[in-house]
């Protein structure tokens, strides 16, 4: 049994992670702003992670074996966490994202299309951190999501008060209504209604992971000993046509595609740039991934039976 603190953990794969940790026999503490209570038997600390004094006060004299940070989006948040948990934990795991590799969001080394992107393309130990950017502004943060994650990883990598690992997650699918992003629903609702899916002229593949598999990987990462970034994606990248075909097979409808002009926004998961990740490091460290095609039909079926959003 380990003492594990989860920052966030109130929805989707974070909520499932808390249950997985509890089922594995760990002593779990959840920190969030109080909008969603954790399951019975899980300690609940109510604090705004952006308020360093409030976070430190809520922690009191507690110490942990591991902290799993589900909601760190900026270097400012990372710096607060690094100070608050220095001397309180031996290991810190941050949930990061595939978007750190998006070549449209930073000047990154070129990776040939078809070559899975390894972790070393974005080295947090060498990444420049700028604390004086308007990270508190929601619009700025949304527009600079990938850079916020890169800089947050950089701050925690250099903190030095604990062993640090980051989990760079692929696009997460599955869970029906729990899949709050609505990206798979974008496809199921349009295909079921005969609507067009907007695609690029030559869309490139990307990688995905089921939300339950990501929860399992985070449980593994919390109790492992590796440090540094690790990519998290199921085997088998898919392009937007393959994704649409999987939806159409479940919906019993022929998919309709509309090619967008260069520079125009397409549907989510249609990409005109390459940054599909490699999961080789996680495999070498011992995590066994599923294949995307094994779980995607079930995820599509869940999305098809979920009440459509009012905007579509």
PDB file of C-alpha atoms in Angstrom:
ATOM      1  CA  UNK A   1       0.000   0.000   0.000  1.00  0.00           C
ATOM      2  CA  UNK A   2       1.211   3.486  -0.867  1.00  0.00           C
ATOM      3  CA  UNK A   3      -0.078   6.920   0.079  1.00  0.00           C
ATOM      4  CA  UNK A   4      -1.071   8.496  -3.245  1.00  0.00           C
ATOM      5  CA  UNK A   5      -2.401  12.000  -3.809  1.00  0.00           C
ATOM      6  CA  UNK A   6      -4.362  12.815  -6.969  1.00  0.00           C
ATOM      7  CA  UNK A   7      -4.755  16.470  -7.930  1.00  0.00           C
ATOM      8  CA  UNK A   8      -7.984  16.689  -9.917  1.00  0.00           C
ATOM      9  CA  UNK A   9      -9.383  13.213 -10.421  1.00  0.00           C
ATOM     10  CA  UNK A  10     -12.993  14.374 -10.543  1.00  0.00           C
ATOM     11  CA  UNK A  11     -13.973  13.276 -14.056  1.00  0.00           C
ATOM     12  CA  UNK A  12     -13.279  10.901 -16.943  1.00  0.00           C
ATOM     13  CA  UNK A  13     -10.049   8.888 -16.714  1.00  0.00           C
ATOM     14  CA  UNK A  14      -8.971  10.791 -13.583  1.00  0.00           C
ATOM     15  CA  UNK A  15     -12.067   9.637 -11.746  1.00  0.00           C
ATOM     16  CA  UNK A  16     -11.456   6.082 -12.928  1.00  0.00           C
ATOM     17  CA  UNK A  17      -7.812   6.326 -11.833  1.00  0.00           C
ATOM     18  CA  UNK A  18      -8.920   7.161  -8.285  1.00  0.00           C
ATOM     19  CA  UNK A  19     -11.122   4.057  -8.228  1.00  0.00           C
ATOM     20  CA  UNK A  20      -8.317   1.927  -9.692  1.00  0.00           C
ATOM     21  CA  UNK A  21      -5.863   3.156  -7.043  1.00  0.00           C
ATOM     22  CA  UNK A  22      -8.365   2.483  -4.284  1.00  0.00           C
ATOM     23  CA  UNK A  23      -9.134  -1.009  -5.614  1.00  0.00           C
ATOM     24  CA  UNK A  24      -5.402  -1.755  -5.700  1.00  0.00           C
ATOM     25  CA  UNK A  25      -5.266  -1.120  -1.961  1.00  0.00           C
ATOM     26  CA  UNK A  26      -3.592   2.274  -1.926  1.00  0.00           C
ATOM     27  CA  UNK A  27      -4.454   5.044   0.530  1.00  0.00           C
ATOM     28  CA  UNK A  28      -5.795   7.778  -1.735  1.00  0.00           C
ATOM     29  CA  UNK A  29      -6.216  11.516  -1.194  1.00  0.00           C
ATOM     30  CA  UNK A  30      -7.925  13.723  -3.793  1.00  0.00           C
ATOM     31  CA  UNK A  31      -7.367  17.470  -4.024  1.00  0.00           C
ATOM     32  CA  UNK A  32      -9.851  19.568  -5.991  1.00  0.00           C
ATOM     33  CA  UNK A  33     -11.964  22.689  -5.599  1.00  0.00           C
ATOM     34  CA  UNK A  34     -14.849  20.787  -4.060  1.00  0.00           C
ATOM     35  CA  UNK A  35     -17.281  20.569  -6.962  1.00  0.00           C
ATOM     36  CA  UNK A  36     -17.093  16.761  -7.138  1.00  0.00           C
ATOM     37  CA  UNK A  37     -16.536  14.549  -4.086  1.00  0.00           C
ATOM     38  CA  UNK A  38     -14.371  11.430  -4.461  1.00  0.00           C
ATOM     39  CA  UNK A  39     -15.657   7.896  -3.782  1.00  0.00           C
ATOM     40  CA  UNK A  40     -16.272   6.808  -0.175  1.00  0.00           C
ATOM     41  CA  UNK A  41     -13.052   5.883   1.569  1.00  0.00           C
ATOM     42  CA  UNK A  42     -10.977   8.461  -0.329  1.00  0.00           C
ATOM     43  CA  UNK A  43      -9.706  11.455   1.629  1.00  0.00           C
ATOM     44  CA  UNK A  44     -10.899  14.739   0.124  1.00  0.00           C
ATOM     45  CA  UNK A  45      -8.973  17.991   0.463  1.00  0.00           C
ATOM     46  CA  UNK A  46     -10.706  21.096  -0.906  1.00  0.00           C
ATOM     47  CA  UNK A  47      -8.300  23.695  -2.263  1.00  0.00           C
ATOM     48  CA  UNK A  48      -7.629  25.760  -5.379  1.00  0.00           C
ATOM     49  CA  UNK A  49      -4.259  24.566  -6.700  1.00  0.00           C
ATOM     50  CA  UNK A  50      -3.637  28.089  -8.038  1.00  0.00           C
ATOM     51  CA  UNK A  51      -3.688  29.460  -4.466  1.00  0.00           C
ATOM     52  CA  UNK A  52      -0.376  28.378  -2.967  1.00  0.00           C
ATOM     53  CA  UNK A  53      -1.230  29.403   0.580  1.00  0.00           C
ATOM     54  CA  UNK A  54      -4.579  27.588   0.472  1.00  0.00           C
ATOM     55  CA  UNK A  55      -2.998  24.485  -1.039  1.00  0.00           C
ATOM     56  CA  UNK A  56      -0.245  24.388   1.584  1.00  0.00           C
ATOM     57  CA  UNK A  57      -2.783  24.910   4.367  1.00  0.00           C
ATOM     58  CA  UNK A  58      -5.007  22.098   3.065  1.00  0.00           C
ATOM     59  CA  UNK A  59      -2.031  19.725   2.907  1.00  0.00           C
ATOM     60  CA  UNK A  60      -1.124  20.410   6.526  1.00  0.00           C
ATOM     61  CA  UNK A  61       1.498  17.932   7.681  1.00  0.00           C
ATOM     62  CA  UNK A  62       0.562  15.226   5.153  1.00  0.00           C
ATOM     63  CA  UNK A  63       3.182  13.378   3.152  1.00  0.00           C
ATOM     64  CA  UNK A  64       2.732  11.023   0.210  1.00  0.00           C
ATOM     65  CA  UNK A  65       4.641   8.357  -1.633  1.00  0.00           C
ATOM     66  CA  UNK A  66       3.321   9.612  -4.974  1.00  0.00           C
ATOM     67  CA  UNK A  67       1.433  12.621  -6.360  1.00  0.00           C
ATOM     68  CA  UNK A  68      -0.462  12.230  -9.646  1.00  0.00           C
ATOM     69  CA  UNK A  69      -1.260  15.642 -11.122  1.00  0.00           C
ATOM     70  CA  UNK A  70      -4.172  15.453 -13.553  1.00  0.00           C
ATOM     71  CA  UNK A  71      -4.766  19.185 -14.002  1.00  0.00           C
ATOM     72  CA  UNK A  72      -1.433  20.958 -14.440  1.00  0.00           C
ATOM     73  CA  UNK A  73      -1.619  23.237 -17.473  1.00  0.00           C
ATOM     74  CA  UNK A  74       0.935  26.004 -16.909  1.00  0.00           C
ATOM     75  CA  UNK A  75       4.445  26.588 -15.578  1.00  0.00           C
ATOM     76  CA  UNK A  76       2.954  28.780 -12.857  1.00  0.00           C
ATOM     77  CA  UNK A  77       0.797  25.909 -11.601  1.00  0.00           C
ATOM     78  CA  UNK A  78       3.805  23.587 -11.819  1.00  0.00           C
ATOM     79  CA  UNK A  79       5.967  25.960  -9.777  1.00  0.00           C
ATOM     80  CA  UNK A  80       3.320  26.232  -7.077  1.00  0.00           C
ATOM     81  CA  UNK A  81       3.043  22.443  -6.932  1.00  0.00           C
ATOM     82  CA  UNK A  82       6.829  22.015  -6.844  1.00  0.00           C
ATOM     83  CA  UNK A  83       7.067  24.278  -3.797  1.00  0.00           C
ATOM     84  CA  UNK A  84       3.994  22.855  -2.055  1.00  0.00           C
ATOM     85  CA  UNK A  85       5.059  19.207  -2.450  1.00  0.00           C
ATOM     86  CA  UNK A  86       8.811  19.597  -1.928  1.00  0.00           C
ATOM     87  CA  UNK A  87       9.636  17.310   0.986  1.00  0.00           C
ATOM     88  CA  UNK A  88       6.107  15.819   0.924  1.00  0.00           C
ATOM     89  CA  UNK A  89       6.479  13.209  -1.814  1.00  0.00           C
ATOM     90  CA  UNK A  90       9.215  11.067  -3.324  1.00  0.00           C
ATOM     91  CA  UNK A  91       7.531  10.823  -6.767  1.00  0.00           C
ATOM     92  CA  UNK A  92       5.456  13.210  -8.896  1.00  0.00           C
ATOM     93  CA  UNK A  93       3.605  12.130 -12.058  1.00  0.00           C
ATOM     94  CA  UNK A  94       2.020  14.712 -14.364  1.00  0.00           C
ATOM     95  CA  UNK A  95      -0.554  13.939 -17.033  1.00  0.00           C
ATOM     96  CA  UNK A  96       0.628  15.646 -20.211  1.00  0.00           C
ATOM     97  CA  UNK A  97      -0.487  15.414 -23.844  1.00  0.00           C
ATOM     98  CA  UNK A  98       0.355  14.446 -27.416  1.00  0.00           C
ATOM     99  CA  UNK A  99      -0.106  18.132 -28.242  1.00  0.00           C
ATOM    100  CA  UNK A 100       3.399  18.893 -26.950  1.00  0.00           C
ATOM    101  CA  UNK A 101       4.609  17.431 -30.274  1.00  0.00           C
ATOM    102  CA  UNK A 102       2.355  19.527 -32.514  1.00  0.00           C
ATOM    103  CA  UNK A 103       4.725  21.245 -34.970  1.00  0.00           C
ATOM    104  CA  UNK A 104       2.162  23.997 -35.452  1.00  0.00           C
ATOM    105  CA  UNK A 105       2.640  25.119 -31.842  1.00  0.00           C
ATOM    106  CA  UNK A 106       6.443  25.275 -31.570  1.00  0.00           C
ATOM    107  CA  UNK A 107       9.648  25.002 -33.574  1.00  0.00           C
ATOM    108  CA  UNK A 108      10.404  21.291 -33.157  1.00  0.00           C
ATOM    109  CA  UNK A 109      12.789  18.903 -34.924  1.00  0.00           C
ATOM    110  CA  UNK A 110      11.189  17.554 -38.093  1.00  0.00           C
ATOM    111  CA  UNK A 111       9.964  13.959 -37.982  1.00  0.00           C
ATOM    112  CA  UNK A 112       9.208  12.242 -41.319  1.00  0.00           C
ATOM    113  CA  UNK A 113       5.545  11.350 -41.798  1.00  0.00           C
ATOM    114  CA  UNK A 114       5.059   7.728 -40.878  1.00  0.00           C
ATOM    115  CA  UNK A 115       7.816   7.747 -38.255  1.00  0.00           C
ATOM    116  CA  UNK A 116       6.335   7.552 -34.733  1.00  0.00           C
ATOM    117  CA  UNK A 117       7.438  10.536 -32.656  1.00  0.00           C
ATOM    118  CA  UNK A 118       9.669   9.619 -29.672  1.00  0.00           C
ATOM    119  CA  UNK A 119       9.758  11.431 -26.342  1.00  0.00           C
ATOM    120  CA  UNK A 120      13.152  13.027 -27.010  1.00  0.00           C
ATOM    121  CA  UNK A 121      11.721  15.424 -29.593  1.00  0.00           C
ATOM    122  CA  UNK A 122      10.535  17.557 -26.661  1.00  0.00           C
ATOM    123  CA  UNK A 123      13.107  17.540 -23.851  1.00  0.00           C
ATOM    124  CA  UNK A 124      11.637  19.272 -20.767  1.00  0.00           C
ATOM    125  CA  UNK A 125      15.075  19.620 -19.182  1.00  0.00           C
ATOM    126  CA  UNK A 126      16.074  21.962 -21.999  1.00  0.00           C
ATOM    127  CA  UNK A 127      12.748  23.682 -22.688  1.00  0.00           C
ATOM    128  CA  UNK A 128      12.569  27.441 -22.113  1.00  0.00           C
ATOM    129  CA  UNK A 129      10.183  28.567 -19.361  1.00  0.00           C
ATOM    130  CA  UNK A 130       8.468  31.970 -19.377  1.00  0.00           C
ATOM    131  CA  UNK A 131       6.560  32.628 -16.160  1.00  0.00           C
ATOM    132  CA  UNK A 132       5.624  36.181 -17.164  1.00  0.00           C
ATOM    133  CA  UNK A 133       3.237  35.166 -19.974  1.00  0.00           C
ATOM    134  CA  UNK A 134      -0.513  35.633 -19.272  1.00  0.00           C
ATOM    135  CA  UNK A 135      -1.072  32.053 -18.095  1.00  0.00           C
ATOM    136  CA  UNK A 136      -3.919  33.222 -15.848  1.00  0.00           C
ATOM    137  CA  UNK A 137      -5.942  34.314 -18.895  1.00  0.00           C
ATOM    138  CA  UNK A 138      -8.288  31.517 -20.018  1.00  0.00           C
ATOM    139  CA  UNK A 139      -8.285  32.567 -23.673  1.00  0.00           C
ATOM    140  CA  UNK A 140      -4.475  32.724 -23.754  1.00  0.00           C
ATOM    141  CA  UNK A 141      -4.189  29.344 -22.058  1.00  0.00           C
ATOM    142  CA  UNK A 142      -6.610  27.711 -24.470  1.00  0.00           C
ATOM    143  CA  UNK A 143      -4.675  29.097 -27.440  1.00  0.00           C
ATOM    144  CA  UNK A 144      -1.346  27.975 -25.933  1.00  0.00           C
ATOM    145  CA  UNK A 145      -2.384  24.670 -24.387  1.00  0.00           C
ATOM    146  CA  UNK A 146       0.556  22.707 -25.826  1.00  0.00           C
ATOM    147  CA  UNK A 147       3.119  25.283 -24.742  1.00  0.00           C
ATOM    148  CA  UNK A 148       1.630  25.418 -21.257  1.00  0.00           C
ATOM    149  CA  UNK A 149       2.079  21.666 -20.939  1.00  0.00           C
ATOM    150  CA  UNK A 150       5.642  21.789 -22.261  1.00  0.00           C
ATOM    151  CA  UNK A 151       6.623  24.501 -19.795  1.00  0.00           C
ATOM    152  CA  UNK A 152       4.839  22.769 -16.892  1.00  0.00           C
ATOM    153  CA  UNK A 153       6.860  19.616 -17.617  1.00  0.00           C
ATOM    154  CA  UNK A 154      10.011  21.723 -17.736  1.00  0.00           C
ATOM    155  CA  UNK A 155       9.397  23.292 -14.330  1.00  0.00           C
ATOM    156  CA  UNK A 156       8.675  19.974 -12.630  1.00  0.00           C
ATOM    157  CA  UNK A 157      11.632  18.282 -14.327  1.00  0.00           C
ATOM    158  CA  UNK A 158      13.976  20.899 -12.882  1.00  0.00           C
ATOM    159  CA  UNK A 159      12.304  21.166  -9.468  1.00  0.00           C
ATOM    160  CA  UNK A 160      14.606  18.611  -7.876  1.00  0.00           C
ATOM    161  CA  UNK A 161      12.474  17.913  -4.805  1.00  0.00           C
ATOM    162  CA  UNK A 162      11.179  14.566  -6.081  1.00  0.00           C
ATOM    163  CA  UNK A 163      11.499  12.062  -8.909  1.00  0.00           C
ATOM    164  CA  UNK A 164       9.406  13.340 -11.807  1.00  0.00           C
ATOM    165  CA  UNK A 165       7.666  11.575 -14.698  1.00  0.00           C
ATOM    166  CA  UNK A 166       5.192  12.841 -17.267  1.00  0.00           C
ATOM    167  CA  UNK A 167       2.627  10.781 -19.170  1.00  0.00           C
ATOM    168  CA  UNK A 168       1.995  12.246 -22.619  1.00  0.00           C
ATOM    169  CA  UNK A 169      -1.436  10.963 -23.496  1.00  0.00           C
ATOM    170  CA  UNK A 170      -2.758  10.341 -26.989  1.00  0.00           C
ATOM    171  CA  UNK A 171      -6.283  11.452 -27.908  1.00  0.00           C
ATOM    172  CA  UNK A 172      -8.568   9.834 -25.342  1.00  0.00           C
ATOM    173  CA  UNK A 173     -11.799   8.137 -26.427  1.00  0.00           C
ATOM    174  CA  UNK A 174     -14.462   5.946 -24.846  1.00  0.00           C
ATOM    175  CA  UNK A 175     -16.893   6.189 -21.991  1.00  0.00           C
ATOM    176  CA  UNK A 176     -19.987   7.511 -23.736  1.00  0.00           C
ATOM    177  CA  UNK A 177     -21.264  10.581 -21.911  1.00  0.00           C
ATOM    178  CA  UNK A 178     -18.160  10.560 -19.689  1.00  0.00           C
ATOM    179  CA  UNK A 179     -16.151  11.556 -22.779  1.00  0.00           C
ATOM    180  CA  UNK A 180     -16.761  15.224 -22.105  1.00  0.00           C
ATOM    181  CA  UNK A 181     -14.716  16.590 -25.041  1.00  0.00           C
ATOM    182  CA  UNK A 182     -17.417  15.530 -27.512  1.00  0.00           C
ATOM    183  CA  UNK A 183     -14.869  14.729 -30.209  1.00  0.00           C
ATOM    184  CA  UNK A 184     -16.052  11.178 -30.887  1.00  0.00           C
ATOM    185  CA  UNK A 185     -19.642  12.400 -30.630  1.00  0.00           C
ATOM    186  CA  UNK A 186     -18.786  14.854 -33.415  1.00  0.00           C
ATOM    187  CA  UNK A 187     -18.359  11.804 -35.667  1.00  0.00           C
ATOM    188  CA  UNK A 188     -21.172   9.599 -34.407  1.00  0.00           C
ATOM    189  CA  UNK A 189     -23.767  12.352 -34.546  1.00  0.00           C
ATOM    190  CA  UNK A 190     -22.817  13.483 -38.040  1.00  0.00           C
ATOM    191  CA  UNK A 191     -22.498  10.021 -39.522  1.00  0.00           C
ATOM    192  CA  UNK A 192     -25.797   8.893 -37.974  1.00  0.00           C
ATOM    193  CA  UNK A 193     -27.522  11.992 -39.374  1.00  0.00           C
ATOM    194  CA  UNK A 194     -25.886  11.754 -42.811  1.00  0.00           C
ATOM    195  CA  UNK A 195     -23.869  14.913 -42.229  1.00  0.00           C
ATOM    196  CA  UNK A 196     -20.473  15.582 -43.761  1.00  0.00           C
ATOM    197  CA  UNK A 197     -17.167  15.098 -41.968  1.00  0.00           C
ATOM    198  CA  UNK A 198     -14.751  17.891 -42.874  1.00  0.00           C
ATOM    199  CA  UNK A 199     -11.330  16.477 -43.770  1.00  0.00           C
ATOM    200  CA  UNK A 200      -8.029  17.738 -45.126  1.00  0.00           C
ATOM    201  CA  UNK A 201      -7.011  16.884 -48.667  1.00  0.00           C
ATOM    202  CA  UNK A 202      -4.330  14.456 -47.439  1.00  0.00           C
ATOM    203  CA  UNK A 203      -5.079  13.702 -43.782  1.00  0.00           C
ATOM    204  CA  UNK A 204      -2.329  12.082 -41.739  1.00  0.00           C
ATOM    205  CA  UNK A 205      -2.770   9.392 -39.064  1.00  0.00           C
ATOM    206  CA  UNK A 206      -2.815  10.077 -35.341  1.00  0.00           C
ATOM    207  CA  UNK A 207      -2.884   7.916 -32.223  1.00  0.00           C
ATOM    208  CA  UNK A 208      -5.553   7.206 -29.627  1.00  0.00           C
ATOM    209  CA  UNK A 209      -5.991   5.585 -26.229  1.00  0.00           C
ATOM    210  CA  UNK A 210      -9.073   4.271 -24.415  1.00  0.00           C
ATOM    211  CA  UNK A 211      -9.840   6.141 -21.210  1.00  0.00           C
ATOM    212  CA  UNK A 212      -9.699   2.943 -19.130  1.00  0.00           C
ATOM    213  CA  UNK A 213      -6.310   2.043 -20.610  1.00  0.00           C
ATOM    214  CA  UNK A 214      -5.010   5.496 -19.747  1.00  0.00           C
ATOM    215  CA  UNK A 215      -6.243   5.084 -16.164  1.00  0.00           C
ATOM    216  CA  UNK A 216      -4.400   1.761 -15.998  1.00  0.00           C
ATOM    217  CA  UNK A 217      -1.235   3.330 -17.409  1.00  0.00           C
ATOM    218  CA  UNK A 218      -1.360   6.166 -14.868  1.00  0.00           C
ATOM    219  CA  UNK A 219      -1.747   3.598 -12.073  1.00  0.00           C
ATOM    220  CA  UNK A 220       1.310   1.816 -13.479  1.00  0.00           C
ATOM    221  CA  UNK A 221       3.263   5.074 -13.797  1.00  0.00           C
ATOM    222  CA  UNK A 222       2.412   6.056 -10.228  1.00  0.00           C
ATOM    223  CA  UNK A 223       3.866   2.857  -8.809  1.00  0.00           C
ATOM    224  CA  UNK A 224       6.824   2.470 -11.202  1.00  0.00           C
ATOM    225  CA  UNK A 225      10.295   3.952 -10.829  1.00  0.00           C
ATOM    226  CA  UNK A 226      11.069   5.507 -14.237  1.00  0.00           C
ATOM    227  CA  UNK A 227      11.529   9.232 -14.685  1.00  0.00           C
ATOM    228  CA  UNK A 228      11.089  11.578 -17.628  1.00  0.00           C
ATOM    229  CA  UNK A 229       8.358  11.633 -20.277  1.00  0.00           C
ATOM    230  CA  UNK A 230       6.600   8.544 -21.569  1.00  0.00           C
ATOM    231  CA  UNK A 231       4.134   8.409 -24.466  1.00  0.00           C
ATOM    232  CA  UNK A 232       0.773   6.725 -23.904  1.00  0.00           C
ATOM    233  CA  UNK A 233      -1.067   5.440 -26.971  1.00  0.00           C
ATOM    234  CA  UNK A 234      -2.658   2.206 -28.113  1.00  0.00           C
ATOM    235  CA  UNK A 235      -1.028   0.331 -30.981  1.00  0.00           C
ATOM    236  CA  UNK A 236      -2.267   1.182 -34.457  1.00  0.00           C
ATOM    237  CA  UNK A 237      -2.538   4.799 -35.637  1.00  0.00           C
ATOM    238  CA  UNK A 238      -5.646   5.755 -37.620  1.00  0.00           C
ATOM    239  CA  UNK A 239      -6.405   8.547 -40.055  1.00  0.00           C
ATOM    240  CA  UNK A 240      -9.741  10.342 -40.192  1.00  0.00           C
ATOM    241  CA  UNK A 241     -11.045   8.027 -42.922  1.00  0.00           C
ATOM    242  CA  UNK A 242     -10.374   4.916 -40.843  1.00  0.00           C
ATOM    243  CA  UNK A 243     -12.013   6.546 -37.822  1.00  0.00           C
ATOM    244  CA  UNK A 244     -15.064   7.520 -39.860  1.00  0.00           C
ATOM    245  CA  UNK A 245     -15.279   4.005 -41.323  1.00  0.00           C
ATOM    246  CA  UNK A 246     -15.336   2.533 -37.804  1.00  0.00           C
ATOM    247  CA  UNK A 247     -18.194   4.864 -36.881  1.00  0.00           C
ATOM    248  CA  UNK A 248     -20.075   4.136 -40.099  1.00  0.00           C
ATOM    249  CA  UNK A 249     -19.826   0.371 -39.531  1.00  0.00           C
ATOM    250  CA  UNK A 250     -21.568   0.772 -36.172  1.00  0.00           C
ATOM    251  CA  UNK A 251     -24.090   3.343 -37.385  1.00  0.00           C
ATOM    252  CA  UNK A 252     -25.068   1.431 -40.509  1.00  0.00           C
ATOM    253  CA  UNK A 253     -24.614   4.517 -42.683  1.00  0.00           C
ATOM    254  CA  UNK A 254     -22.247   5.424 -45.506  1.00  0.00           C
ATOM    255  CA  UNK A 255     -19.906   8.198 -44.365  1.00  0.00           C
ATOM    256  CA  UNK A 256     -19.888  11.535 -46.173  1.00  0.00           C
ATOM    257  CA  UNK A 257     -16.645  13.503 -46.378  1.00  0.00           C
ATOM    258  CA  UNK A 258     -16.079  17.125 -47.371  1.00  0.00           C
ATOM    259  CA  UNK A 259     -12.535  18.190 -48.247  1.00  0.00           C
ATOM    260  CA  UNK A 260     -11.668  21.585 -46.815  1.00  0.00           C
ATOM    261  CA  UNK A 261      -9.398  24.105 -48.540  1.00  0.00           C
ATOM    262  CA  UNK A 262      -5.855  24.454 -47.219  1.00  0.00           C
ATOM    263  CA  UNK A 263      -5.840  26.492 -44.017  1.00  0.00           C
ATOM    264  CA  UNK A 264      -9.495  25.855 -43.201  1.00  0.00           C
ATOM    265  CA  UNK A 265     -10.396  24.032 -39.996  1.00  0.00           C
ATOM    266  CA  UNK A 266     -11.385  20.382 -40.373  1.00  0.00           C
ATOM    267  CA  UNK A 267     -13.044  17.914 -38.034  1.00  0.00           C
ATOM    268  CA  UNK A 268     -11.142  16.859 -34.913  1.00  0.00           C
ATOM    269  CA  UNK A 269      -8.591  14.112 -35.665  1.00  0.00           C
ATOM    270  CA  UNK A 270      -8.147  15.212 -39.285  1.00  0.00           C
ATOM    271  CA  UNK A 271      -4.534  16.388 -39.339  1.00  0.00           C
ATOM    272  CA  UNK A 272      -2.491  18.020 -42.083  1.00  0.00           C
ATOM    273  CA  UNK A 273       0.713  17.690 -40.021  1.00  0.00           C
ATOM    274  CA  UNK A 274       2.435  14.672 -38.505  1.00  0.00           C
ATOM    275  CA  UNK A 275       2.963  14.061 -34.796  1.00  0.00           C
ATOM    276  CA  UNK A 276       1.671  10.547 -34.107  1.00  0.00           C
ATOM    277  CA  UNK A 277       3.589   9.224 -31.094  1.00  0.00           C
ATOM    278  CA  UNK A 278       5.724   6.153 -30.492  1.00  0.00           C
ATOM    279  CA  UNK A 279       4.857   4.053 -27.432  1.00  0.00           C
ATOM    280  CA  UNK A 280       8.130   2.098 -27.569  1.00  0.00           C
ATOM    281  CA  UNK A 281       9.526   3.503 -24.311  1.00  0.00           C
ATOM    282  CA  UNK A 282       6.464   2.546 -22.256  1.00  0.00           C
ATOM    283  CA  UNK A 283       6.566  -0.948 -23.753  1.00  0.00           C
ATOM    284  CA  UNK A 284      10.252  -1.294 -22.910  1.00  0.00           C
ATOM    285  CA  UNK A 285       9.457  -0.239 -19.351  1.00  0.00           C
ATOM    286  CA  UNK A 286       6.820  -2.962 -19.140  1.00  0.00           C
ATOM    287  CA  UNK A 287       3.403  -1.545 -20.026  1.00  0.00           C
ATOM    288  CA  UNK A 288       1.401  -3.719 -22.492  1.00  0.00           C
ATOM    289  CA  UNK A 289      -0.788  -1.660 -24.823  1.00  0.00           C
ATOM    290  CA  UNK A 290      -3.973  -2.776 -26.535  1.00  0.00           C
ATOM    291  CA  UNK A 291      -4.705  -2.188 -30.217  1.00  0.00           C
ATOM    292  CA  UNK A 292      -6.920   0.758 -31.104  1.00  0.00           C
ATOM    293  CA  UNK A 293      -9.079  -1.459 -33.310  1.00  0.00           C
ATOM    294  CA  UNK A 294      -9.774  -3.773 -30.359  1.00  0.00           C
ATOM    295  CA  UNK A 295     -11.618  -1.156 -28.279  1.00  0.00           C
ATOM    296  CA  UNK A 296     -12.737   1.447 -30.828  1.00  0.00           C
ATOM    297  CA  UNK A 297     -15.969  -0.384 -31.885  1.00  0.00           C
ATOM    298  CA  UNK A 298     -17.118  -0.449 -28.260  1.00  0.00           C
ATOM    299  CA  UNK A 299     -16.290   3.219 -27.775  1.00  0.00           C
ATOM    300  CA  UNK A 300     -18.239   4.088 -30.930  1.00  0.00           C
ATOM    301  CA  UNK A 301     -21.212   2.019 -29.760  1.00  0.00           C
ATOM    302  CA  UNK A 302     -21.219   3.896 -26.433  1.00  0.00           C
ATOM    303  CA  UNK A 303     -21.099   7.234 -28.227  1.00  0.00           C
ATOM    304  CA  UNK A 304     -23.954   6.247 -30.553  1.00  0.00           C
ATOM    305  CA  UNK A 305     -26.213   5.463 -27.598  1.00  0.00           C
ATOM    306  CA  UNK A 306     -25.367   8.705 -25.779  1.00  0.00           C
ATOM    307  CA  UNK A 307     -27.862  11.548 -26.056  1.00  0.00           C
ATOM    308  CA  UNK A 308     -26.725  13.912 -28.852  1.00  0.00           C
ATOM    309  CA  UNK A 309     -25.472  17.342 -27.842  1.00  0.00           C
ATOM    310  CA  UNK A 310     -27.976  20.167 -28.524  1.00  0.00           C
ATOM    311  CA  UNK A 311     -25.515  21.988 -30.794  1.00  0.00           C
ATOM    312  CA  UNK A 312     -25.382  19.254 -33.437  1.00  0.00           C
TER     313      UNK A 312
END
